[in-house]
Amino acid sequence: MPRRFHDAEELLPPATALKRALAIVYDGLICIAVLLVATWAYTMMAGWITGWDRYEQMAEAGQLSGDPGLTFVLFLVLYLFFAYFWTRIGQTLGMQVWRVRIENLDGTSVSWTQALLRYVTAAAAIFVAMLAGRYIGAVTLLLTIPLLVSLFYPINGLSLTDRASNSVVVALPKEK
């Protein structure tokens, strides 16, 4: 059941691009720590399953670089991290610090499906930008920078991820 943050009639202003960017930087640092722990857990599990001697040989031979299993696990862990916070309280830790929240237009929390749409939209845009940079080169900055800016920068109060998930990032008023 969705959590109601405020009355449907109460409208909160959209979060500014600066607040969004600062929350993204803050959450990015937290994500690095989460990914380090997830990678460690995956490595321990993979080493235990395949046998430590065999795993060490595979690592020395370079067979573990670009491991699709690890990539999938890290993608899933980040989705679970963001979706948990977005669906429960509407804010990740970085969003709490900068007083912004993701919610539906009626003031309720987003669903797991909406969180997935937000996450996949952002991941797809970042993936396309990285892929273009890898294969086409620096000239793609002319194309990818506007894409990445539109991903998070609110145009008329809504960013690309907001539009994809039919939700909005709002600025919270200061507590009295």
PDB file of C-alpha atoms in Angstrom, residues 4-156:
ATOM      1  CA  ARG A   4       0.786   9.153   1.804  1.00  0.00           C
ATOM      2  CA  PHE A   5       3.255  11.973   2.406  1.00  0.00           C
ATOM      3  CA  HIS A   6       0.751  14.845   2.274  1.00  0.00           C
ATOM      4  CA  ASP A   7      -2.756  15.666   1.067  1.00  0.00           C
ATOM      5  CA  ALA A   8      -3.379  15.409  -2.662  1.00  0.00           C
ATOM      6  CA  GLU A   9      -4.409  19.073  -2.738  1.00  0.00           C
ATOM      7  CA  GLU A  10      -1.107  20.248  -1.252  1.00  0.00           C
ATOM      8  CA  LEU A  11       1.440  20.949  -3.965  1.00  0.00           C
ATOM      9  CA  LEU A  12       5.133  21.045  -3.176  1.00  0.00           C
ATOM     10  CA  PRO A  13       7.534  22.894  -5.480  1.00  0.00           C
ATOM     11  CA  PRO A  14       9.763  20.824  -7.761  1.00  0.00           C
ATOM     12  CA  ALA A  15      13.337  20.339  -6.586  1.00  0.00           C
ATOM     13  CA  THR A  16      15.928  22.566  -8.215  1.00  0.00           C
ATOM     14  CA  ALA A  17      18.644  21.140 -10.435  1.00  0.00           C
ATOM     15  CA  LEU A  18      21.281  22.082  -7.850  1.00  0.00           C
ATOM     16  CA  LYS A  19      19.558  20.165  -5.051  1.00  0.00           C
ATOM     17  CA  ARG A  20      19.106  17.161  -7.354  1.00  0.00           C
ATOM     18  CA  ALA A  21      22.771  17.260  -8.367  1.00  0.00           C
ATOM     19  CA  LEU A  22      23.977  17.514  -4.767  1.00  0.00           C
ATOM     20  CA  ALA A  23      21.767  14.600  -3.736  1.00  0.00           C
ATOM     21  CA  ILE A  24      23.119  12.555  -6.671  1.00  0.00           C
ATOM     22  CA  VAL A  25      26.715  13.246  -5.619  1.00  0.00           C
ATOM     23  CA  TYR A  26      25.947  12.322  -2.006  1.00  0.00           C
ATOM     24  CA  ASP A  27      24.139   9.137  -3.045  1.00  0.00           C
ATOM     25  CA  GLY A  28      26.934   8.325  -5.479  1.00  0.00           C
ATOM     26  CA  LEU A  29      29.407   8.158  -2.614  1.00  0.00           C
ATOM     27  CA  ILE A  30      27.072   5.883  -0.667  1.00  0.00           C
ATOM     28  CA  CYS A  31      26.626   3.698  -3.773  1.00  0.00           C
ATOM     29  CA  ILE A  32      30.390   3.228  -4.014  1.00  0.00           C
ATOM     30  CA  ALA A  33      30.393   1.782  -0.502  1.00  0.00           C
ATOM     31  CA  VAL A  34      27.366  -0.421  -1.260  1.00  0.00           C
ATOM     32  CA  LEU A  35      29.006  -1.708  -4.453  1.00  0.00           C
ATOM     33  CA  LEU A  36      32.270  -2.447  -2.628  1.00  0.00           C
ATOM     34  CA  VAL A  37      30.432  -4.590  -0.086  1.00  0.00           C
ATOM     35  CA  ALA A  38      28.383  -6.322  -2.803  1.00  0.00           C
ATOM     36  CA  THR A  39      31.526  -7.044  -4.838  1.00  0.00           C
ATOM     37  CA  TRP A  40      33.251  -8.464  -1.779  1.00  0.00           C
ATOM     38  CA  ALA A  41      30.249 -10.703  -1.015  1.00  0.00           C
ATOM     39  CA  TYR A  42      30.057 -11.850  -4.663  1.00  0.00           C
ATOM     40  CA  THR A  43      33.788 -12.608  -4.731  1.00  0.00           C
ATOM     41  CA  MET A  44      33.583 -14.602  -1.496  1.00  0.00           C
ATOM     42  CA  MET A  45      30.612 -16.567  -2.797  1.00  0.00           C
ATOM     43  CA  ALA A  46      32.159 -17.203  -6.235  1.00  0.00           C
ATOM     44  CA  GLY A  47      35.478 -18.243  -4.688  1.00  0.00           C
ATOM     45  CA  TRP A  48      33.730 -20.622  -2.310  1.00  0.00           C
ATOM     46  CA  ILE A  49      31.570 -22.169  -5.067  1.00  0.00           C
ATOM     47  CA  THR A  50      34.337 -22.638  -7.642  1.00  0.00           C
ATOM     48  CA  GLY A  51      37.076 -23.412  -5.149  1.00  0.00           C
ATOM     49  CA  TRP A  52      39.686 -20.892  -4.064  1.00  0.00           C
ATOM     50  CA  ASP A  53      42.555 -22.407  -6.041  1.00  0.00           C
ATOM     51  CA  ARG A  54      40.542 -22.519  -9.268  1.00  0.00           C
ATOM     52  CA  TYR A  55      39.178 -19.016  -8.643  1.00  0.00           C
ATOM     53  CA  GLU A  56      42.686 -17.650  -8.130  1.00  0.00           C
ATOM     54  CA  GLN A  57      43.834 -19.281 -11.378  1.00  0.00           C
ATOM     55  CA  MET A  58      40.886 -17.773 -13.223  1.00  0.00           C
ATOM     56  CA  ALA A  59      41.698 -14.330 -11.790  1.00  0.00           C
ATOM     57  CA  GLU A  60      45.358 -14.565 -12.771  1.00  0.00           C
ATOM     58  CA  ALA A  61      44.409 -15.692 -16.292  1.00  0.00           C
ATOM     59  CA  GLY A  62      42.099 -12.682 -16.678  1.00  0.00           C
ATOM     60  CA  GLN A  63      38.972 -14.809 -17.041  1.00  0.00           C
ATOM     61  CA  LEU A  64      37.114 -12.818 -14.384  1.00  0.00           C
ATOM     62  CA  SER A  65      37.419  -9.384 -15.980  1.00  0.00           C
ATOM     63  CA  GLY A  66      34.049  -8.269 -17.294  1.00  0.00           C
ATOM     64  CA  ASP A  67      32.185 -10.952 -15.327  1.00  0.00           C
ATOM     65  CA  PRO A  68      28.532 -10.692 -16.432  1.00  0.00           C
ATOM     66  CA  GLY A  69      27.360 -12.320 -13.196  1.00  0.00           C
ATOM     67  CA  LEU A  70      29.019  -9.628 -11.124  1.00  0.00           C
ATOM     68  CA  THR A  71      27.648  -6.919 -13.410  1.00  0.00           C
ATOM     69  CA  PHE A  72      24.109  -8.268 -12.994  1.00  0.00           C
ATOM     70  CA  VAL A  73      24.478  -8.557  -9.210  1.00  0.00           C
ATOM     71  CA  LEU A  74      25.752  -4.984  -8.900  1.00  0.00           C
ATOM     72  CA  PHE A  75      22.959  -3.667 -11.150  1.00  0.00           C
ATOM     73  CA  LEU A  76      20.390  -5.527  -9.042  1.00  0.00           C
ATOM     74  CA  VAL A  77      21.897  -4.392  -5.729  1.00  0.00           C
ATOM     75  CA  LEU A  78      21.781  -0.737  -6.789  1.00  0.00           C
ATOM     76  CA  TYR A  79      18.181  -1.100  -7.948  1.00  0.00           C
ATOM     77  CA  LEU A  80      17.196  -2.679  -4.630  1.00  0.00           C
ATOM     78  CA  PHE A  81      19.031   0.074  -2.733  1.00  0.00           C
ATOM     79  CA  PHE A  82      17.259   2.906  -4.565  1.00  0.00           C
ATOM     80  CA  ALA A  83      13.863   1.222  -4.861  1.00  0.00           C
ATOM     81  CA  TYR A  84      13.768   0.357  -1.152  1.00  0.00           C
ATOM     82  CA  PHE A  85      14.268   3.963  -0.116  1.00  0.00           C
ATOM     83  CA  TRP A  86      12.065   5.435  -2.859  1.00  0.00           C
ATOM     84  CA  THR A  87       9.110   3.148  -2.123  1.00  0.00           C
ATOM     85  CA  ARG A  88       9.345   3.349   1.670  1.00  0.00           C
ATOM     86  CA  ILE A  89      10.129   6.969   2.528  1.00  0.00           C
ATOM     87  CA  GLY A  90      10.553   8.582  -0.894  1.00  0.00           C
ATOM     88  CA  GLN A  91      14.123   9.598  -0.109  1.00  0.00           C
ATOM     89  CA  THR A  92      17.558   8.064  -0.263  1.00  0.00           C
ATOM     90  CA  LEU A  93      20.097   9.180   2.303  1.00  0.00           C
ATOM     91  CA  GLY A  94      21.426  11.914   0.017  1.00  0.00           C
ATOM     92  CA  MET A  95      17.907  13.117  -0.702  1.00  0.00           C
ATOM     93  CA  GLN A  96      17.209  13.353   3.024  1.00  0.00           C
ATOM     94  CA  VAL A  97      20.224  15.614   3.522  1.00  0.00           C
ATOM     95  CA  TRP A  98      19.194  17.957   0.695  1.00  0.00           C
ATOM     96  CA  ARG A  99      15.478  17.806   1.587  1.00  0.00           C
ATOM     97  CA  VAL A 100      14.096  16.436  -1.670  1.00  0.00           C
ATOM     98  CA  ARG A 101      11.679  13.550  -2.140  1.00  0.00           C
ATOM     99  CA  ILE A 102      10.323  11.399  -4.960  1.00  0.00           C
ATOM    100  CA  GLU A 103       6.560  11.035  -4.916  1.00  0.00           C
ATOM    101  CA  ASN A 104       3.553  10.619  -7.154  1.00  0.00           C
ATOM    102  CA  LEU A 105       1.613  13.676  -8.223  1.00  0.00           C
ATOM    103  CA  ASP A 106      -1.032  12.924  -5.570  1.00  0.00           C
ATOM    104  CA  GLY A 107       1.509  12.904  -2.721  1.00  0.00           C
ATOM    105  CA  THR A 108       1.896   9.126  -2.321  1.00  0.00           C
ATOM    106  CA  SER A 109       5.028   7.023  -2.485  1.00  0.00           C
ATOM    107  CA  VAL A 110       6.120   5.517  -5.784  1.00  0.00           C
ATOM    108  CA  SER A 111       5.633   1.820  -6.500  1.00  0.00           C
ATOM    109  CA  TRP A 112       8.367  -0.736  -7.169  1.00  0.00           C
ATOM    110  CA  THR A 113       7.446  -0.593 -10.861  1.00  0.00           C
ATOM    111  CA  GLN A 114       7.845   3.179 -10.946  1.00  0.00           C
ATOM    112  CA  ALA A 115      11.176   2.844  -9.144  1.00  0.00           C
ATOM    113  CA  LEU A 116      12.254   0.311 -11.772  1.00  0.00           C
ATOM    114  CA  LEU A 117      11.244   2.695 -14.569  1.00  0.00           C
ATOM    115  CA  ARG A 118      13.239   5.532 -12.976  1.00  0.00           C
ATOM    116  CA  TYR A 119      16.262   3.313 -12.453  1.00  0.00           C
ATOM    117  CA  VAL A 120      16.233   1.720 -15.914  1.00  0.00           C
ATOM    118  CA  THR A 121      15.727   5.089 -17.632  1.00  0.00           C
ATOM    119  CA  ALA A 122      18.745   6.562 -15.861  1.00  0.00           C
ATOM    120  CA  ALA A 123      20.837   3.428 -16.414  1.00  0.00           C
ATOM    121  CA  ALA A 124      19.968   3.270 -20.121  1.00  0.00           C
ATOM    122  CA  ALA A 125      20.878   6.908 -20.724  1.00  0.00           C
ATOM    123  CA  ILE A 126      24.168   6.558 -18.852  1.00  0.00           C
ATOM    124  CA  PHE A 127      24.927   3.305 -20.693  1.00  0.00           C
ATOM    125  CA  VAL A 128      24.286   4.902 -24.091  1.00  0.00           C
ATOM    126  CA  ALA A 129      26.529   7.829 -23.179  1.00  0.00           C
ATOM    127  CA  MET A 130      29.332   5.522 -22.043  1.00  0.00           C
ATOM    128  CA  LEU A 131      28.958   3.264 -25.069  1.00  0.00           C
ATOM    129  CA  ALA A 132      29.060   6.201 -27.451  1.00  0.00           C
ATOM    130  CA  GLY A 133      32.105   7.624 -25.703  1.00  0.00           C
ATOM    131  CA  ARG A 134      33.867   4.290 -25.953  1.00  0.00           C
ATOM    132  CA  TYR A 135      33.242   3.623 -29.630  1.00  0.00           C
ATOM    133  CA  ILE A 136      32.820   7.054 -31.196  1.00  0.00           C
ATOM    134  CA  GLY A 137      35.099   9.155 -29.025  1.00  0.00           C
ATOM    135  CA  ALA A 138      35.098  12.632 -27.548  1.00  0.00           C
ATOM    136  CA  VAL A 139      32.853  14.064 -30.268  1.00  0.00           C
ATOM    137  CA  THR A 140      29.960  12.255 -28.600  1.00  0.00           C
ATOM    138  CA  LEU A 141      30.149  14.736 -25.748  1.00  0.00           C
ATOM    139  CA  LEU A 142      28.178  17.058 -28.011  1.00  0.00           C
ATOM    140  CA  LEU A 143      25.390  14.472 -28.028  1.00  0.00           C
ATOM    141  CA  THR A 144      25.680  12.799 -24.644  1.00  0.00           C
ATOM    142  CA  ILE A 145      26.009  15.821 -22.390  1.00  0.00           C
ATOM    143  CA  PRO A 146      22.531  17.110 -23.386  1.00  0.00           C
ATOM    144  CA  LEU A 147      21.174  13.577 -22.871  1.00  0.00           C
ATOM    145  CA  LEU A 148      22.651  13.326 -19.383  1.00  0.00           C
ATOM    146  CA  VAL A 149      21.528  16.847 -18.509  1.00  0.00           C
ATOM    147  CA  SER A 150      17.959  16.064 -19.605  1.00  0.00           C
ATOM    148  CA  LEU A 151      18.130  12.899 -17.544  1.00  0.00           C
ATOM    149  CA  PHE A 152      18.224  14.774 -14.252  1.00  0.00           C
ATOM    150  CA  TYR A 153      17.724  18.473 -15.041  1.00  0.00           C
ATOM    151  CA  PRO A 154      14.078  19.425 -14.567  1.00  0.00           C
ATOM    152  CA  ILE A 155      12.473  21.036 -17.591  1.00  0.00           C
ATOM    153  CA  ASN A 156       9.110  22.495 -16.544  1.00  0.00           C
TER     154      ASN A 156
END
